GROMACS .gro file of C-alpha atoms in nm:
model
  219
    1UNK     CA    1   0.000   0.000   0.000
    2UNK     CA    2   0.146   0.336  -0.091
    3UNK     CA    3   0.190   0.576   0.251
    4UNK     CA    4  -0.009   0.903   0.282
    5UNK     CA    5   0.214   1.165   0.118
    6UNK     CA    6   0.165   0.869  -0.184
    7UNK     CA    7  -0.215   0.927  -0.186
    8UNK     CA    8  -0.169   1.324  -0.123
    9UNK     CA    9   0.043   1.356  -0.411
   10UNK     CA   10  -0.194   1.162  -0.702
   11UNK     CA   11  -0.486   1.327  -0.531
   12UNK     CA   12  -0.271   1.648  -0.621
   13UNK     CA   13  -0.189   1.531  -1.001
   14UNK     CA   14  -0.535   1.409  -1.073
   15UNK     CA   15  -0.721   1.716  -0.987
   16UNK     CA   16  -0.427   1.923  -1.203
   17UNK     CA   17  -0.543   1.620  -1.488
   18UNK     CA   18  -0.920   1.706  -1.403
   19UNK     CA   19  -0.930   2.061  -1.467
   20UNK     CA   20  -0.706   1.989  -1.806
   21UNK     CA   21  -0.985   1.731  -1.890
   22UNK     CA   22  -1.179   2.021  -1.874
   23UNK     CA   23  -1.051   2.245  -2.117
   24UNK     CA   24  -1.008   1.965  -2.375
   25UNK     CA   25  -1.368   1.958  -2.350
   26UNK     CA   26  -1.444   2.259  -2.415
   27UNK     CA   27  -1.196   2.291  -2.724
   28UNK     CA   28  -1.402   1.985  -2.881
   29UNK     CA   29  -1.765   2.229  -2.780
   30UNK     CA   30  -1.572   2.523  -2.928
   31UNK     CA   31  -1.477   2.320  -3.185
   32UNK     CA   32  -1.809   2.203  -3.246
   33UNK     CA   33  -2.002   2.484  -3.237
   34UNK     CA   34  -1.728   2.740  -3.512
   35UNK     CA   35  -1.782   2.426  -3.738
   36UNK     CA   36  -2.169   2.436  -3.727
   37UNK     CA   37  -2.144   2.837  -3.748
   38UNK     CA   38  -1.942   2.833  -4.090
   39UNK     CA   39  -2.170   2.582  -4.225
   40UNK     CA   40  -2.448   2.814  -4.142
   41UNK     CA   41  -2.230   3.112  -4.288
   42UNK     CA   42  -2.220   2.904  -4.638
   43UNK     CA   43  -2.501   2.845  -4.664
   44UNK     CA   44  -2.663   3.163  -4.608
   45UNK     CA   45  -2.429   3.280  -4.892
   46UNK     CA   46  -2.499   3.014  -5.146
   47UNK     CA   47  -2.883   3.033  -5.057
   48UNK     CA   48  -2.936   2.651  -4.991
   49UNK     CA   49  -2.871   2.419  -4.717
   50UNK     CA   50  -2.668   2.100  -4.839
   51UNK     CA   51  -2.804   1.905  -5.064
   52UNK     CA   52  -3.082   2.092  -5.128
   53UNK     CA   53  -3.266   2.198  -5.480
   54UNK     CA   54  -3.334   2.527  -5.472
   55UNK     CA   55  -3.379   2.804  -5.780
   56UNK     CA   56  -3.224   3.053  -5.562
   57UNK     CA   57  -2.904   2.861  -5.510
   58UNK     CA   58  -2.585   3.057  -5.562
   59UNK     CA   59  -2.329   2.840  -5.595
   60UNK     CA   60  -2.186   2.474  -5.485
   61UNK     CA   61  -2.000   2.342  -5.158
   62UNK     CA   62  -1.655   2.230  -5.224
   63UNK     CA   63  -1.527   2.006  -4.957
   64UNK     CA   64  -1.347   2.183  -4.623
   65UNK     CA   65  -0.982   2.259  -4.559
   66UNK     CA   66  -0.853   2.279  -4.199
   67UNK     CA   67  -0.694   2.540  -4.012
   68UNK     CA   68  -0.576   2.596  -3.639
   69UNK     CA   69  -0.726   2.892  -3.443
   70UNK     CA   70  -0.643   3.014  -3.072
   71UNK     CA   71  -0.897   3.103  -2.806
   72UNK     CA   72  -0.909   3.149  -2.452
   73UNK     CA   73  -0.984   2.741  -2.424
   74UNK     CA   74  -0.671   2.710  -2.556
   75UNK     CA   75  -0.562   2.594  -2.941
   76UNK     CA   76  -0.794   2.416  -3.182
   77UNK     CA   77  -0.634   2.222  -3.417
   78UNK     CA   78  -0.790   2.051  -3.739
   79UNK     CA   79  -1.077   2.289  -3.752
   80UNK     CA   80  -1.285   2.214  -4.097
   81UNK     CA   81  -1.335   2.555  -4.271
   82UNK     CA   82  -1.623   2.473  -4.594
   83UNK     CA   83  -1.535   2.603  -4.920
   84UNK     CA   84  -1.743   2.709  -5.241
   85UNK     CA   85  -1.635   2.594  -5.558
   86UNK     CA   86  -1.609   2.981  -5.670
   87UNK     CA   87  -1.429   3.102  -5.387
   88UNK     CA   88  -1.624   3.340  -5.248
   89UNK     CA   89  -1.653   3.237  -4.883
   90UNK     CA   90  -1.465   3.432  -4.646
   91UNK     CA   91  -1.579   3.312  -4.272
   92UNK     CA   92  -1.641   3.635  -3.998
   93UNK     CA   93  -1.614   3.394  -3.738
   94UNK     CA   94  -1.292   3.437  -3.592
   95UNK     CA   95  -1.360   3.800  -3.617
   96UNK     CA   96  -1.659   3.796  -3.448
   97UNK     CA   97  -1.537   3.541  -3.223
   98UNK     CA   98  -1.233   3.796  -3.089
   99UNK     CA   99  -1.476   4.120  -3.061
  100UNK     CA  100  -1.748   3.879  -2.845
  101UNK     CA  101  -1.506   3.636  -2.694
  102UNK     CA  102  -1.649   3.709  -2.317
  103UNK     CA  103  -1.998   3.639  -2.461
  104UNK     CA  104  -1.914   3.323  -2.619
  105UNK     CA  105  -1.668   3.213  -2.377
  106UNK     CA  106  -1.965   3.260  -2.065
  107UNK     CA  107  -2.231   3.061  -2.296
  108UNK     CA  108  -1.963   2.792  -2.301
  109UNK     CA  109  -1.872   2.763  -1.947
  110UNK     CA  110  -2.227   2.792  -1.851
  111UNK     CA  111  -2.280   2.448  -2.068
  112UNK     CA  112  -2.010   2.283  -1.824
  113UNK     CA  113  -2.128   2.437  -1.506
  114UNK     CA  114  -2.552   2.473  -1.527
  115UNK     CA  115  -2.569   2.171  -1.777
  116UNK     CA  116  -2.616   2.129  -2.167
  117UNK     CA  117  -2.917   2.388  -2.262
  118UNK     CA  118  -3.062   2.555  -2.573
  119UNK     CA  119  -3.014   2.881  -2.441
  120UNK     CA  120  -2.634   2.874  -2.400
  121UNK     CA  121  -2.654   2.692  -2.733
  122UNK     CA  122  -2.859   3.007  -2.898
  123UNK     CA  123  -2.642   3.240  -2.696
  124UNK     CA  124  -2.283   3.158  -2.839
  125UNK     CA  125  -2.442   3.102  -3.200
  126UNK     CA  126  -2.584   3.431  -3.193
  127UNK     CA  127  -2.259   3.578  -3.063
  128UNK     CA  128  -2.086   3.416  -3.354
  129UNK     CA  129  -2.295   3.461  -3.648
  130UNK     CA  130  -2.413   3.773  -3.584
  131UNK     CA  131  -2.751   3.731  -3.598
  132UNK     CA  132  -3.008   3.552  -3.420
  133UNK     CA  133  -2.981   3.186  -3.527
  134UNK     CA  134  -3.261   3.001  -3.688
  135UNK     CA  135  -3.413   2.741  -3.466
  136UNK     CA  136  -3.297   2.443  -3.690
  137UNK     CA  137  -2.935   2.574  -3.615
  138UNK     CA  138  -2.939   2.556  -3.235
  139UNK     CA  139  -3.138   2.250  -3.267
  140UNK     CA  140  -2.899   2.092  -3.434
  141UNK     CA  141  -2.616   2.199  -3.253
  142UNK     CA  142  -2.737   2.126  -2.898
  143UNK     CA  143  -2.855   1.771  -2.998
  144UNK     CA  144  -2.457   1.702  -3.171
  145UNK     CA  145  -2.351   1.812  -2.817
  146UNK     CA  146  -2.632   1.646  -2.633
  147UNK     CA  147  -2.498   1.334  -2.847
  148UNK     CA  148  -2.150   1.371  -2.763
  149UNK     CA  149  -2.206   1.406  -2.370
  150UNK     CA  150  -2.440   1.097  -2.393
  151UNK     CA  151  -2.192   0.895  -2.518
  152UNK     CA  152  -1.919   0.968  -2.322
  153UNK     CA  153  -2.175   0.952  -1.959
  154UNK     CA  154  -2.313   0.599  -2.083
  155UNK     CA  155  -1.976   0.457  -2.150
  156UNK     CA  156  -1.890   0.131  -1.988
  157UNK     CA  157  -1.642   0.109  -1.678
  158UNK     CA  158  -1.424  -0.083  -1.541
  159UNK     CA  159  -1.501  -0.324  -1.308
  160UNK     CA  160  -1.250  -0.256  -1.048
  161UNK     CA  161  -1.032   0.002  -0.977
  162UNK     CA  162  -0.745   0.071  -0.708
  163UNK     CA  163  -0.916   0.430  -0.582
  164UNK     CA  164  -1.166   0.667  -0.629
  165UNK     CA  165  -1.166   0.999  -0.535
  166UNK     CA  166  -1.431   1.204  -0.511
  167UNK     CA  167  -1.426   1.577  -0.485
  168UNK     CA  168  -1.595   1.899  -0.581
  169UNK     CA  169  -1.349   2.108  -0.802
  170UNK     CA  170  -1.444   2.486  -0.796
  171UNK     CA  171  -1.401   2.676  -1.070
  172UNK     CA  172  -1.432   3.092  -1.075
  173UNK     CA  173  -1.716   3.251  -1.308
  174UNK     CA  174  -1.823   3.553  -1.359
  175UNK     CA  175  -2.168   3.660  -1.396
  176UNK     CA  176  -2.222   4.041  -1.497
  177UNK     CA  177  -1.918   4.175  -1.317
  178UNK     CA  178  -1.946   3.930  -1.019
  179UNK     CA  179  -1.741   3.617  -0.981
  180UNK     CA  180  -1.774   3.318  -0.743
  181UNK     CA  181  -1.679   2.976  -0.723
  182UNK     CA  182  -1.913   2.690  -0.879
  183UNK     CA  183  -1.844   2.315  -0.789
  184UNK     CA  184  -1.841   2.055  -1.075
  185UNK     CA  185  -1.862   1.732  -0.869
  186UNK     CA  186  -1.636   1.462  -1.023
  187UNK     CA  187  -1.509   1.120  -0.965
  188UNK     CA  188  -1.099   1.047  -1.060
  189UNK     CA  189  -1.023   0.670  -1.100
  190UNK     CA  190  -0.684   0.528  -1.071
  191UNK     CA  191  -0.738   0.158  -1.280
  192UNK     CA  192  -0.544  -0.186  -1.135
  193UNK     CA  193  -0.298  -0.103  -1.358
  194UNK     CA  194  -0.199   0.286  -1.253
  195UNK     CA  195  -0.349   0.449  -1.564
  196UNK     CA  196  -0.598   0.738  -1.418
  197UNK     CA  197  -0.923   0.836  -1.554
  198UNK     CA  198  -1.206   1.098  -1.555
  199UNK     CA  199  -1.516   0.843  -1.446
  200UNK     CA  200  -1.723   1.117  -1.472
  201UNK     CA  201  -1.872   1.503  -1.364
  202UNK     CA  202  -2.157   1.677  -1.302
  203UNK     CA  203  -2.273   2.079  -1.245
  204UNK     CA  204  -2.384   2.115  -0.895
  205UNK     CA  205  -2.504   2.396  -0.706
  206UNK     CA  206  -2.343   2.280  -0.369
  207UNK     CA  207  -2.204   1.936  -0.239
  208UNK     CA  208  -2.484   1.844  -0.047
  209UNK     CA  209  -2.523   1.450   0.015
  210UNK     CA  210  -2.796   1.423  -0.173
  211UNK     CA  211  -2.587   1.589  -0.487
  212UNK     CA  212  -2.334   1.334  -0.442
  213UNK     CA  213  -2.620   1.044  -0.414
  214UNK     CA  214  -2.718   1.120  -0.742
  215UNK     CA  215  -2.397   1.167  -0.895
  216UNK     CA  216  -2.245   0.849  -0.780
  217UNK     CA  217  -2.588   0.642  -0.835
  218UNK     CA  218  -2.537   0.766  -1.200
  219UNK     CA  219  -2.172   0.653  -1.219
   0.00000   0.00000   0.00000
């Protein structure tokens, strides 16, 4: 059995791990959500969605390249930019993306620490296109993320594992000028083998028991 300054220690390492879970989570939401919002941007240019048969259209899709773009989540790499066969797209995005960043940024971190909604959805889409977003477009965002975070929840486990540790990890956000600390309960496995890994996290307003009843009956 490994000694207490052991345990300290990987307790220590797993909740630095934790919070950089975090942010790679958010990069692939970021990531998700610029993808969806250039899509959009296309097609409001070439007047038809994808695939669609339309007297109006203006022109044809043309595949995707990918680019790299920094944010405050950190970098995204291999982000697919749409093309038109003529050229003509430019994205606003990242424009839009640097002049609203606290907007967008807050609709994001509200989606880790109040839980996956529409409104956040509709928030950082409006922030980014510029416009208010049709209802099909945070639709289908929101049910891509809703799909992702499903996935990854309902994963199976393993069996055994050599500890859990359970803890509330605060993180500071601001809401209009005012900034306190919100809990995201999680659970940090360390498997028979050493490897360590994210079992799982939740918003929660407080760590009451019942809060952690829930979260560990869903584990």
């Amino acid at each position: 059995m490994p000694n207490d300054k052991d345990i300290s220690t990987l307790f220590d390492l797993s909740q630095i791990e934790f919070q950089a879970y975090i942010m790679e989570c958010a990069r692939c939401v970021v990531c998700l959500i610029f993808e969806e919002v250039m899509r959009d941007e296309l097609s409001a240019l070439l007047q038809a969605q994808p695939y669609e048969r339309s007297p109006k259209r203006r022109g044809q899709r043309n595949g995707s390249y990918k680019r790299d773009w920094i944010t405050s989540f950190g970098v995204l790499a291999n982000v697919k930019v749409p093309r038109d066969r003529a050229g003509l797209y430019q994205t606003r995005l990242f424009d839009r993306y640097q002049r609203r960043q606290s907007q967008v940024d807050q609709a994001i971190r509200d989606m880790f620490i109040k839980g996956l909604s529409t409104t956040a959805v509709g928030q950082s889409t409006q922030h980014l296109l510029g416009a208010e977003p049709s209802p099909s477009t945070v639709s289908r965002i929101f049910h891509s993320l809703e799909e992702e975070c499903n996935a990854w929840r309902q994963r199976p486990l393993e069996k055994r594992y050599r500890y859990i540790f359970l803890d509330g990890v605060y993180f500071t956000v601001g809401y209009d000028n005012q900034y306190e600390k919100v809990p995201l309960l999680a659970a940090l496995g360390v498997k028979m083998n050493g490897e360590r890994e994210v079992l799982g996290f939740a918003p929660g307003d407080k760590e009451s028991r019942a809060a952690w009843d829930s979260f560990v009956d869903d584990l």
